[in-house]
Short mmCIF file of C-alpha atoms and ligand atoms in Angstrom, two decimals:
data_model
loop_
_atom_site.label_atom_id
_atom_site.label_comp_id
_atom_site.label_asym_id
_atom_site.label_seq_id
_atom_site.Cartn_x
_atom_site.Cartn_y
_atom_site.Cartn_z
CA UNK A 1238 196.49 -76.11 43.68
CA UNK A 1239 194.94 -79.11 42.91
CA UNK A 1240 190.87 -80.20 44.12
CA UNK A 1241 191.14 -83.51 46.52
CA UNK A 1242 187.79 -84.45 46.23
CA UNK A 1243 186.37 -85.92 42.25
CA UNK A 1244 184.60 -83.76 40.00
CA UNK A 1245 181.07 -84.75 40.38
CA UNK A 1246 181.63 -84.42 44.50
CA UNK A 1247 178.85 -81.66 46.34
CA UNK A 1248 177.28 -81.05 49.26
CA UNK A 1249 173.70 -80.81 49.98
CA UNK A 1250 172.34 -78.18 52.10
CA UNK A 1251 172.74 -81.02 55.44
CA UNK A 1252 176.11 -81.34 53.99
CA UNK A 1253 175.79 -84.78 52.68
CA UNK A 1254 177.92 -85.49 49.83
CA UNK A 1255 177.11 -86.53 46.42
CA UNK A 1256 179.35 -88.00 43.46
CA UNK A 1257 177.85 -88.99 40.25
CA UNK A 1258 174.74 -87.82 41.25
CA UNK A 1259 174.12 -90.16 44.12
CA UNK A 1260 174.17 -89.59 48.06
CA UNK A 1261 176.92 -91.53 49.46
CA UNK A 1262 174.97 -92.50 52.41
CA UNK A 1263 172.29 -93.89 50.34
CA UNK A 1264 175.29 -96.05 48.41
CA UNK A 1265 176.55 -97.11 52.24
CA UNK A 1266 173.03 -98.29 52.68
CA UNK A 1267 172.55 -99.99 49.64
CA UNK A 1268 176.58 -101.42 49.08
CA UNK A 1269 177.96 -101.18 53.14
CA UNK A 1270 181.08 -99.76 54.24
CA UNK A 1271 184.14 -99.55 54.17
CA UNK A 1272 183.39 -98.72 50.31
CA UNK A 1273 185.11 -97.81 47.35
CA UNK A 1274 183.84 -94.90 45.12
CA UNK A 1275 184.87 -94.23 41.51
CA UNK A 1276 183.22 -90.98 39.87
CA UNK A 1277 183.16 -92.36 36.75
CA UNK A 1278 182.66 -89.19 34.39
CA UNK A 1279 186.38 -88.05 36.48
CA UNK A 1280 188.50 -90.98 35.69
CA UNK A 1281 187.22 -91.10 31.92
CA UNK A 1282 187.70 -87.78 31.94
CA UNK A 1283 191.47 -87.68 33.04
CA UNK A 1284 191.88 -90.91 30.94
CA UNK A 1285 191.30 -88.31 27.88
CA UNK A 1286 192.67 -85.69 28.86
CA UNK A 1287 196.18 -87.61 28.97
CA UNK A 1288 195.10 -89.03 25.73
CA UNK A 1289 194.51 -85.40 24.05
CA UNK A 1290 197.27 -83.36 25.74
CA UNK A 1291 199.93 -85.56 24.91
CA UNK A 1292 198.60 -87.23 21.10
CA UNK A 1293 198.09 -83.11 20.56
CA UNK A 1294 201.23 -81.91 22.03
CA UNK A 1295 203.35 -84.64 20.48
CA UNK A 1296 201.66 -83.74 16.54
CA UNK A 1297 202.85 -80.48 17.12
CA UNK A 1298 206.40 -82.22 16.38
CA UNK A 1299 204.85 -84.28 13.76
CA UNK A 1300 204.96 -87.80 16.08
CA UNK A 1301 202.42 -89.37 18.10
CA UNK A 1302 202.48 -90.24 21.94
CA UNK A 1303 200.02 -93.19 22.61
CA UNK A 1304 198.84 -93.44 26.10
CA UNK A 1305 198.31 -97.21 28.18
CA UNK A 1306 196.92 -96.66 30.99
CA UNK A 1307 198.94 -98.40 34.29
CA UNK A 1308 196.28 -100.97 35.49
CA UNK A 1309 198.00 -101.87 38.73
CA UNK A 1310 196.53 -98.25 40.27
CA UNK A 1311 193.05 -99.72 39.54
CA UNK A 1312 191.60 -102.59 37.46
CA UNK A 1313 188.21 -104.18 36.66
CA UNK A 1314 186.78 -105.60 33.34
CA UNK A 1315 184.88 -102.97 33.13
CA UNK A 1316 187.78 -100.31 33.52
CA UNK A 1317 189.84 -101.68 31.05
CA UNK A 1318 186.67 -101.63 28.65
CA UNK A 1319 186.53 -98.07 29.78
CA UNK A 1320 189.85 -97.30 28.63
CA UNK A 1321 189.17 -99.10 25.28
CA UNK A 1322 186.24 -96.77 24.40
CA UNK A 1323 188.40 -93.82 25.43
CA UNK A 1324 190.96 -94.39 23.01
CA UNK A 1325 193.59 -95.52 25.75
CA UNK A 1326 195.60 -98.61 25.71
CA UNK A 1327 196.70 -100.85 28.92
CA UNK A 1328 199.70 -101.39 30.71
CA UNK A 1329 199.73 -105.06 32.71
CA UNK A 1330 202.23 -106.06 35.82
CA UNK A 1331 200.86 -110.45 35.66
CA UNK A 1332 198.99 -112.72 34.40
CA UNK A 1333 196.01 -111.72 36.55
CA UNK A 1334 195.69 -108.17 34.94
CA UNK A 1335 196.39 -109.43 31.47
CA UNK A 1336 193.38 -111.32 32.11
CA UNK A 1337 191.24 -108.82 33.44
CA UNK A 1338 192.61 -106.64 30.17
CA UNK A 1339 191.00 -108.92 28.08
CA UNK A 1340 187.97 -109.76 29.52
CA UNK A 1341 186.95 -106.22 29.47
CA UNK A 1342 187.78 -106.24 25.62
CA UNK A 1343 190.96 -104.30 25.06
CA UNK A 1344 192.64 -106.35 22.06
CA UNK A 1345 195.56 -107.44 23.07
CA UNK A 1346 197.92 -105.18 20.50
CA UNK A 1347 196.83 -102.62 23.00
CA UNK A 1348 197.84 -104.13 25.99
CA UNK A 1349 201.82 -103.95 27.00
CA UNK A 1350 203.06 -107.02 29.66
CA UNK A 1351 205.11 -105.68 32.50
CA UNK A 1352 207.01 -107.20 35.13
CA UNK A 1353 210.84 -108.03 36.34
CA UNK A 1354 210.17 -111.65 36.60
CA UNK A 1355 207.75 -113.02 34.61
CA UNK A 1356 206.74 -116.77 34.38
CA UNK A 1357 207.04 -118.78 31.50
CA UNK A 1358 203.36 -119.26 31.36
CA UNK A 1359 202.50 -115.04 31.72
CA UNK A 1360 205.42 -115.10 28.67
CA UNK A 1361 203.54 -117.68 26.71
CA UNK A 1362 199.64 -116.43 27.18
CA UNK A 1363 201.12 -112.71 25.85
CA UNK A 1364 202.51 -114.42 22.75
CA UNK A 1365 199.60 -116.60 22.28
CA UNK A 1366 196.98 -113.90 22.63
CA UNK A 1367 199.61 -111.28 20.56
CA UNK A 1368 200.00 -108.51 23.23
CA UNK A 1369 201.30 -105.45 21.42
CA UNK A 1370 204.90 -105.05 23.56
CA UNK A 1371 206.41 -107.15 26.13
CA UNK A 1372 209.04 -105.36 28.43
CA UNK A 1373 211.87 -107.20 28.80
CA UNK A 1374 213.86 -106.87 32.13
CA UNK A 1375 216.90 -108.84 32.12
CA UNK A 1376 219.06 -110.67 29.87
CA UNK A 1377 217.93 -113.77 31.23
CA UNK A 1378 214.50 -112.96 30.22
CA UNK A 1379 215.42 -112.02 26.92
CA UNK A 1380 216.80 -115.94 26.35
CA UNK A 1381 213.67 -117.20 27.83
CA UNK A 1382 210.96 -114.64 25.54
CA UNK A 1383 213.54 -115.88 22.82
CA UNK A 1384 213.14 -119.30 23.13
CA UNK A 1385 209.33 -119.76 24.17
CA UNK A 1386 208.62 -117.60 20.80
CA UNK A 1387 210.82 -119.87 18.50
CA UNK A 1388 208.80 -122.86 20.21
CA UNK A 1389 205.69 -121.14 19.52
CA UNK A 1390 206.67 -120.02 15.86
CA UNK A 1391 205.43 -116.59 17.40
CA UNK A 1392 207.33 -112.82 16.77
CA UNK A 1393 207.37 -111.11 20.39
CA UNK A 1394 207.09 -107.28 19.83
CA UNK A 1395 209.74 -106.20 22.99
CA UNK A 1396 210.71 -103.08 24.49
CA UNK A 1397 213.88 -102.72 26.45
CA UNK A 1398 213.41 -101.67 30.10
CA UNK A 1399 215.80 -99.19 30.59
CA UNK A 1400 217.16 -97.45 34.17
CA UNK A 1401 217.95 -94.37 33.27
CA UNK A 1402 219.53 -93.43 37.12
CA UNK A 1403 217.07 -90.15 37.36
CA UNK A 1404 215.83 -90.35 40.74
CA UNK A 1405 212.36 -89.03 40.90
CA UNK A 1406 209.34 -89.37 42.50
CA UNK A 1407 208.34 -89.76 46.47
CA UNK A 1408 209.03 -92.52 48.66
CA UNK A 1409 212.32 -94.93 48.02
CA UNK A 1410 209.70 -97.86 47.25
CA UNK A 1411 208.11 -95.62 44.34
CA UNK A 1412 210.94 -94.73 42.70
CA UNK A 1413 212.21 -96.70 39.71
CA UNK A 1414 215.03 -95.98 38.04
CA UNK A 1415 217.90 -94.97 39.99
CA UNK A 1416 220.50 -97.78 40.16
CA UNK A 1417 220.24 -100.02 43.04
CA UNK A 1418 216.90 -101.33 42.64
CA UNK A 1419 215.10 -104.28 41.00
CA UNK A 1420 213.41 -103.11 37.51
CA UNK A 1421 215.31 -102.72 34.23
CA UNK A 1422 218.73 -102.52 32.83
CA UNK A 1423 221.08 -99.83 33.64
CA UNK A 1424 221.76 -97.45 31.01
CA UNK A 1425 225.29 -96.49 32.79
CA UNK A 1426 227.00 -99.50 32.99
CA UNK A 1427 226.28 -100.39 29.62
CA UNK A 1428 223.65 -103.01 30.52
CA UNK A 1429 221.03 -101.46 28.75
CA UNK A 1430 222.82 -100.95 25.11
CA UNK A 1431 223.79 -104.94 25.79
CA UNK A 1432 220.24 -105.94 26.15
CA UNK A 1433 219.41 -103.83 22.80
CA UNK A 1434 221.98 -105.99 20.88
CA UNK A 1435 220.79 -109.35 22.43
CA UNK A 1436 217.04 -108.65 21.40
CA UNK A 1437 218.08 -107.35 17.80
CA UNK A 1438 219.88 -110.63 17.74
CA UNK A 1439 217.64 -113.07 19.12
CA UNK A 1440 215.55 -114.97 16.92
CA UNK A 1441 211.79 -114.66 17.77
CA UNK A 1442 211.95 -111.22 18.64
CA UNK A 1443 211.12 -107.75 17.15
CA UNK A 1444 212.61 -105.02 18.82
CA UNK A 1445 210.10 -102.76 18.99
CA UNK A 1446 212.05 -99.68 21.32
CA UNK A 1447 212.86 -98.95 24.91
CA UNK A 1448 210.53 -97.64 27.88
CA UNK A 1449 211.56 -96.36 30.86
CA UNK A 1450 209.52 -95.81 34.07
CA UNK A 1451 211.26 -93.12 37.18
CA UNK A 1452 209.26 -93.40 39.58
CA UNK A 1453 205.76 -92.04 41.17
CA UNK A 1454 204.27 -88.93 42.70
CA UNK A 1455 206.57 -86.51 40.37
CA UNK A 1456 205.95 -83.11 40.30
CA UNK A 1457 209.09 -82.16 38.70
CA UNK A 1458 209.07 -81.97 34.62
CA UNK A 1459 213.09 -81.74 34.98
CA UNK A 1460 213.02 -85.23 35.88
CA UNK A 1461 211.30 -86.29 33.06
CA UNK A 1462 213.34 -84.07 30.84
CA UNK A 1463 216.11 -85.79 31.81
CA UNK A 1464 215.08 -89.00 31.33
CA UNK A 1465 214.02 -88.56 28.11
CA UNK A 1466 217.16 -87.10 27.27
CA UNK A 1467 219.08 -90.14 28.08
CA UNK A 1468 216.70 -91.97 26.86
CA UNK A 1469 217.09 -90.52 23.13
CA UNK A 1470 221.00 -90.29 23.90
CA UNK A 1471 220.58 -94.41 24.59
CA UNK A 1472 218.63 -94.60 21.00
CA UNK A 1473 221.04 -92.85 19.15
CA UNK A 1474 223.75 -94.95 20.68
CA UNK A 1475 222.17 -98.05 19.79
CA UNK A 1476 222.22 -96.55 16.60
CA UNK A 1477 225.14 -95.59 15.68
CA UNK A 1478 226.47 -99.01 16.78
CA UNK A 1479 223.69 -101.40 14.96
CA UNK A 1480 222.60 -99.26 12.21
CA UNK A 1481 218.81 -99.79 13.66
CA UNK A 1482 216.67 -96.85 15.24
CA UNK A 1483 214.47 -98.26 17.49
CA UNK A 1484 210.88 -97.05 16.47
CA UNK A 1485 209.60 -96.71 20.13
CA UNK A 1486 210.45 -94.83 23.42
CA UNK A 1487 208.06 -95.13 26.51
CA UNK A 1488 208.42 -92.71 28.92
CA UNK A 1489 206.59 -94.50 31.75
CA UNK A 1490 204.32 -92.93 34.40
CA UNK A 1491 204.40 -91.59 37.40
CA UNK A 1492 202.42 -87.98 37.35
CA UNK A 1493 201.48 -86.71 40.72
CA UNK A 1494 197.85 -85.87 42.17
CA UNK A 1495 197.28 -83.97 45.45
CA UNK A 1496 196.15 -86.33 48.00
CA UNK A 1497 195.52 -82.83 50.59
CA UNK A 1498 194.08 -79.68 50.36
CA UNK A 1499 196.88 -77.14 49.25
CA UNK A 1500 198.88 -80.30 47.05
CA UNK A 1501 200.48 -79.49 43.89
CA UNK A 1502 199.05 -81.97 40.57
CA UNK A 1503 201.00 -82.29 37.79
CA UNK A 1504 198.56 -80.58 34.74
CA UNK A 1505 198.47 -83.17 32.29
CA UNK A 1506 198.38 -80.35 29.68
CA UNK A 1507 201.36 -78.52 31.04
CA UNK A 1508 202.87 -81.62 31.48
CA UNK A 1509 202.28 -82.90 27.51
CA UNK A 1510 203.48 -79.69 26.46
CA UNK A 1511 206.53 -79.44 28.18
CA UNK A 1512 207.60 -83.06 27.67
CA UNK A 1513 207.13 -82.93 24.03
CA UNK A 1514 209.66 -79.69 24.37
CA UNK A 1515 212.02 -81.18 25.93
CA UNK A 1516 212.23 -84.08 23.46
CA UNK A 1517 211.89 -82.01 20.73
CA UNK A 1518 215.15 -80.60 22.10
CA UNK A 1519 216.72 -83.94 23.06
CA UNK A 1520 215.91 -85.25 19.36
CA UNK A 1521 217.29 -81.82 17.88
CA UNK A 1522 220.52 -82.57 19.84
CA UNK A 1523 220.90 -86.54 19.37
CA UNK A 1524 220.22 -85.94 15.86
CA UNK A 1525 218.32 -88.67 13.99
CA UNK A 1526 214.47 -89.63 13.56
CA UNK A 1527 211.76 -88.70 15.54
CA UNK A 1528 210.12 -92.29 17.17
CA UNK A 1529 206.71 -92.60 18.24
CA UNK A 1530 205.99 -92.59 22.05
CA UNK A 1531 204.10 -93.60 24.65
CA UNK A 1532 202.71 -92.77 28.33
CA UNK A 1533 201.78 -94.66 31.29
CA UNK A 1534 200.10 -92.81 34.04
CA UNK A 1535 198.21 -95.14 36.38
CA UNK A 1536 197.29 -92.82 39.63
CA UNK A 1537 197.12 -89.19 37.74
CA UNK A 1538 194.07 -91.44 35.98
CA UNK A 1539 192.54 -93.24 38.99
CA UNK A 1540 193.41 -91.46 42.34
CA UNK A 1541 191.67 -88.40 42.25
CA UNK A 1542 188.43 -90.12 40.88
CA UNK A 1543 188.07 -92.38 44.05
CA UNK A 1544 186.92 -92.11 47.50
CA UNK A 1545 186.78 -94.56 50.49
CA UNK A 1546 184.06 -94.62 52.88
CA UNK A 1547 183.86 -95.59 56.14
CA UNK A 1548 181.32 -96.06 58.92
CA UNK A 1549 182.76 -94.43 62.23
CA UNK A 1550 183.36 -96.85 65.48
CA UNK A 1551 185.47 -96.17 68.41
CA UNK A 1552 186.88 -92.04 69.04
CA UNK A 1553 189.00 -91.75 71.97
CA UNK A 1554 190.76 -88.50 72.97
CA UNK A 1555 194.51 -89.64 74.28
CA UNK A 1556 196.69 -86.90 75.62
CA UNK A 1557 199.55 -86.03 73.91
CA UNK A 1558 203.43 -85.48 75.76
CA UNK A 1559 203.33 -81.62 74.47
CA UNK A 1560 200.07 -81.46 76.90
CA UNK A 1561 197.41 -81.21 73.90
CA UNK A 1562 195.44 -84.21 72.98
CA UNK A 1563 194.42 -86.44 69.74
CA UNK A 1564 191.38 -87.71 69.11
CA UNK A 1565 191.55 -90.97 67.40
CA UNK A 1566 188.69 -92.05 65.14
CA UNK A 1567 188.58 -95.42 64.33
CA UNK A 1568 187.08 -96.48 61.10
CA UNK A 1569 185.85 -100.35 59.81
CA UNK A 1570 188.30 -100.58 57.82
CA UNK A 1571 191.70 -99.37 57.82
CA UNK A 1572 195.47 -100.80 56.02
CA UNK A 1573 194.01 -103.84 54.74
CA UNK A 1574 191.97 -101.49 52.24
CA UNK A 1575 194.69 -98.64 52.25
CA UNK A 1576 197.86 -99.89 52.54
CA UNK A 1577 200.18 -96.59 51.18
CA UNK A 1578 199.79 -94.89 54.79
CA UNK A 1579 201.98 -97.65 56.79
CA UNK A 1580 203.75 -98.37 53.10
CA UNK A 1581 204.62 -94.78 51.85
CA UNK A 1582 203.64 -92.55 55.02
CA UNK A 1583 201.39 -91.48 52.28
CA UNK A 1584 199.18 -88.39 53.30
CA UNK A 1585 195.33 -88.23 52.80
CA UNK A 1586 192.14 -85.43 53.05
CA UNK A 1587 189.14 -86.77 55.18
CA UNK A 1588 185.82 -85.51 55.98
CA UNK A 1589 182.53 -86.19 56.86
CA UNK A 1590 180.46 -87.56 54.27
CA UNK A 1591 176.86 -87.11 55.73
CA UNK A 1592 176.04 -84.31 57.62
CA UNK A 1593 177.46 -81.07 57.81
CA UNK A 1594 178.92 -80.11 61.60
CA UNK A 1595 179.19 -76.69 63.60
CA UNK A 1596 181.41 -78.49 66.12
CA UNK A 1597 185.30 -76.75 66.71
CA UNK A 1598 187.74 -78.87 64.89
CA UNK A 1599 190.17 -81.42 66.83
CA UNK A 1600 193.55 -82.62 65.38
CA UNK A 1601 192.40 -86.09 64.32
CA UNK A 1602 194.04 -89.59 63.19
CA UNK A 1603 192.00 -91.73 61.11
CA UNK A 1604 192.72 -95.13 62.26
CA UNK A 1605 191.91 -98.93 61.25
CA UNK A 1606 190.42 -101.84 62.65
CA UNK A 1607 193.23 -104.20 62.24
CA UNK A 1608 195.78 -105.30 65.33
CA UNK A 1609 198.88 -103.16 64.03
CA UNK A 1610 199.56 -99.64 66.13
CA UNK A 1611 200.42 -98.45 62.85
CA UNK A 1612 197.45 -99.08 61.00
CA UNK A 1613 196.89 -95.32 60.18
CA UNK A 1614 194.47 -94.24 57.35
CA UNK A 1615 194.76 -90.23 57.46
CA UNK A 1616 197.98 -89.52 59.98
CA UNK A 1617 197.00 -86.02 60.82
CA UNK A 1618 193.31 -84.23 59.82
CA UNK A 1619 191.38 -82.05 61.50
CA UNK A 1620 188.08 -83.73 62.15
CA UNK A 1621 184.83 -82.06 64.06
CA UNK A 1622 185.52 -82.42 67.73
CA UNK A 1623 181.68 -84.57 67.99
CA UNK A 1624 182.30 -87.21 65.06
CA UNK A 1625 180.73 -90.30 66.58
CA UNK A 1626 180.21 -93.78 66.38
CA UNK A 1627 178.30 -94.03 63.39
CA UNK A 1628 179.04 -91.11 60.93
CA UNK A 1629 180.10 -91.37 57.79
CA UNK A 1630 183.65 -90.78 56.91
CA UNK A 1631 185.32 -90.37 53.36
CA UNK A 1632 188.75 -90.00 52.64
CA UNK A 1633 189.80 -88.69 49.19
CA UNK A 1634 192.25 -89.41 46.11
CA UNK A 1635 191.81 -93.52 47.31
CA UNK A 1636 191.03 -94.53 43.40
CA UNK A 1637 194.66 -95.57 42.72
CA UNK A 1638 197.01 -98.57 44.41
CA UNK A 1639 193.82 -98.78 47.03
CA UNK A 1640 191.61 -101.69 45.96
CA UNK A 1641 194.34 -103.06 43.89
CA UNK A 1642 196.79 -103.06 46.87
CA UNK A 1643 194.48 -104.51 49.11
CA UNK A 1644 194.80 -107.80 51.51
CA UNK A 1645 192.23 -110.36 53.46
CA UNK A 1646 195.00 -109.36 56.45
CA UNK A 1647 193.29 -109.88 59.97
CA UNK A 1648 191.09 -112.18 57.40
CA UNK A 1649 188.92 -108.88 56.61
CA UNK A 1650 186.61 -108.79 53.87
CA UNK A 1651 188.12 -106.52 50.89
CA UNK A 1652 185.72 -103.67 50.19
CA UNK A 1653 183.89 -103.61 46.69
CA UNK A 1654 184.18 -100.66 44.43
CA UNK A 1655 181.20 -98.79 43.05
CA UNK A 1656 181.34 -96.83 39.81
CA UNK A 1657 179.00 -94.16 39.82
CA UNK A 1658 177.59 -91.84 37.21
CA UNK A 1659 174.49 -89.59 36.47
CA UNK A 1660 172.74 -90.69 39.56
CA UNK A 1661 173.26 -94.41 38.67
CA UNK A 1662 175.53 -97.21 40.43
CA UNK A 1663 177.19 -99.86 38.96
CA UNK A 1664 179.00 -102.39 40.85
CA UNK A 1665 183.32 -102.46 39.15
CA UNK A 1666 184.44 -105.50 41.97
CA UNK A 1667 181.81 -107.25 44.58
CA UNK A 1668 182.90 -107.08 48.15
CA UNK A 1669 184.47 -110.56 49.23
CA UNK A 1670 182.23 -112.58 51.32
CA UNK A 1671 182.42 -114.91 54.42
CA UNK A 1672 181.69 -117.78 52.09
CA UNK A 1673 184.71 -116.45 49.89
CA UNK A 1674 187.06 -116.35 52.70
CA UNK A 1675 185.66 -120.19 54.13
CA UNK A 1676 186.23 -121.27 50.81
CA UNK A 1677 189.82 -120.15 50.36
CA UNK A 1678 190.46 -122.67 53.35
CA UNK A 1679 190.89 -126.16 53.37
CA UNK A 1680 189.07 -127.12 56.97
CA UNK A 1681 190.61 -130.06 58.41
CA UNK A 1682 189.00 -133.41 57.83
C1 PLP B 1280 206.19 -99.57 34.53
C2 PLP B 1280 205.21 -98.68 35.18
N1 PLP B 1280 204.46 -97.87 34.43
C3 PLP B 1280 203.54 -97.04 34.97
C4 PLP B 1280 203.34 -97.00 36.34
C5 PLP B 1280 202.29 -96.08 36.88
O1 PLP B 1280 202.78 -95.15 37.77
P1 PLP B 1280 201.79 -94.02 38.32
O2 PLP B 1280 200.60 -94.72 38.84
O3 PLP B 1280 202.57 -93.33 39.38
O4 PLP B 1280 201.47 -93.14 37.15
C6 PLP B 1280 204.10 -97.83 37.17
C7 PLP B 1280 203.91 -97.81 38.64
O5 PLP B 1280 204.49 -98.50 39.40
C8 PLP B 1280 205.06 -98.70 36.58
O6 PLP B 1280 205.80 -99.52 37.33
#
């Protein structure tokens, strides 16, 4: 069983909560609410823990395992320079996060360039700049990389994207790499072994390896097994036809966190050791060299490090059909700041953050400000039968696809995150403004 709430969290004797060393009401005084909350010493701290686990459980077998950490959970200059220090490199989904990548320092041979439809202009800032893989997605984009490099006199360092048709992870939308989906080229119908030969072939580029990605939320080490089994059974292919071994395999993300009390985490020790197994097996049986690899967890790195608070408005009891009753708690925020509960019917742990309260517990639904009937923050939660308008309410294991997921819908103001740390605050992203959101108009004449 995995903890909800970030290391750092505690409760004073009132039963106000800490993190980092500060008192979140004191933040919500000082930074408003809704607000984000990173515990800074817990997301550098599962940042290295990937990085360990899997560079030491990989060195058992004589290779190394790099880890890039999946920006799109969470990203801020000051993140990515985080992740620099740490060791880690950076995986990027746009222009916008290669950006942010760079501003916070990571060189750019750290950084890998995502995406299933990249414009020519995200294709020509990675070559400029000399990101150290681009994932290629389609045969189409494989022309285009091709030809922007050869008109740049640049060598693009590419990885194959590979669907490797293991299901895995939770909801449809977070799973990757079955076969009728968007991302990557399908190692079944050949696809896949196609795109290998086109980039070996193509002028400009360096095939570098292939990556992979199944999905999100996965518990299961099978499912990773399995795709790194195909995934070496794909290299050895490619082999055996071209002569080439590809150098490279990236095994993606996707390692679950417990967003409730009583959720199951994926250990990322247990889960270095037993990957490296498994392709110690699936090399054994493919035959051939060992490549180097590489990791991309995003939320396992930023989820369970953040909390969202809210300041408490509206609770109204409304009777339910099987005769009981709901109290609904609305908070000032709501799915413009946490979109994955209408998204995903994603799950989440809330609580009070303020005071501590002897009241009997009442089945509870955390809901939003915003003119939807299903903008739901925490479905089902038992919450103190007296919260009020007023209290403080935080709702765990928001650090990943939060903030970076969230929209001016209902034109809100997005929240701003707060990194804290040994008693000290430091501001990661300003809350928007009023003037921002004027500005992004053009008022008529
Ligand atoms: C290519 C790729 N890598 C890594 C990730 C990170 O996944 P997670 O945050 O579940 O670890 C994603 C998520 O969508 C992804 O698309």
């Amino acid at each position: 069983m995995a903890a909800v709430w970030p290391v750092t969290h505690e409760r004073g004797d009132d039963g106000a909560m800490r993190v980092g060393g500060m008192e979140l009401r004191e933040l919500t005084s000082q930074f408003g609410t809704p607000l984000y909350v990173v515990d800074e010493q817990d997301m550098r701290g599962r940042a290295r823990a990937f990085q360990q686990h899997f560079a030491d459980a990989f060195a058992a077998h004589g290779t190394t395992c790099a880890v890039y950490y999946a920006s799109k959970a969470l990203l801020a200059s000051r993140i990515s320079a985080w992740m620099c220090e740490d060791g880690l490199g950076i995986d990027v989904a746009s222009g916008g996060e290669l950006e942010l990548a760079l501003r916070g320092g990571m060189p750019a041979d750290r950084i890998t360039l995502h995406g299933n439809n990249k414009s020519d202009a995200e294709l020509t800032r990675a070559l400029e700049v000399g990101v150290g893989h681009i994932v290629v997605d389609s045969l189409t984009e494989i022309q285009v990389l091709s030809d922007l490099a050869v008109s740049l006199d640049r060598i693009a360092p590419v990885l194959v994207r590979v669907t490797t048709g293991v299901h895995a992870g939770g909801h449809e939308y977070i799973a990757t790499s079955h076969e009728d989906q968007k991302f990557g080229l399908s190692l079944a119908t050949g696809a896949a072994l196609t795109a290998l030969h086109a980039v070996h072939d193509a002028p400009g580029l360096d095939l570098r390896g292939i990556h992979t990605h199944i999905g999100s939320q996965i518990l299961s080490i099978e499912a990773f097994r399995e795709s790194a089994e195909r995934m070496l059974g794909l290299r050895a292919d490619f082999a055996a036809a071209s002569g080439v071994e590809v150098p490279e395999v990236d095994l993606g993300g996707g390692y679950a966190i417990a967003y409730t009390a009583g959720a199951e985490a994926l250990d990322p020790s247990v889960a270095a050791r037993e990957i490296a197994d498994a392709v110690a097996g699936a090399v054994a049986s493919v035959g051939g060299s060992w490549p180097a690899f590489s990791i991309e967890p995003g939320r396992a790195i930023a989820g369970p490090a953040g909390i969202t608070l809210y300041t408490v408005g509206v609770v109204k009891e409304v009777a339910l059909e099987d005769g009981g009753a709901r109290q609904y708690v609305a908070v000032d925020g709501g799915m413009s700041d946490n979109p994955r509960t209408i998204m995903y019917g994603a799950e989440y742990s809330a609580e009070l953050a303020a005071r501590r309260s002897d009241a009997q517990p009442a089945l509870s639904r955390v809901v939003g400000k915003h003119c939807e009937s299903g903008d739901i923050v925490v479905r089902d939660v038992d919450l103190p039968a007296d919260v009020a308008r007023g209290d403080l309410l935080a709702v765990a294991a928001t650090g990943a696809y939060g903030r970076s997921m969230a929209s001016n819908y209902n034109a809100v103001l997005r929240p701003a995150v707060v990194a804290v740390r040994d008693g000290q605050a430091q501001v990661l992203i300003r809350r928007d403004t009023l003037e921002d959101l004027l500005s992004w108009d053009v008022a008529p004449a």
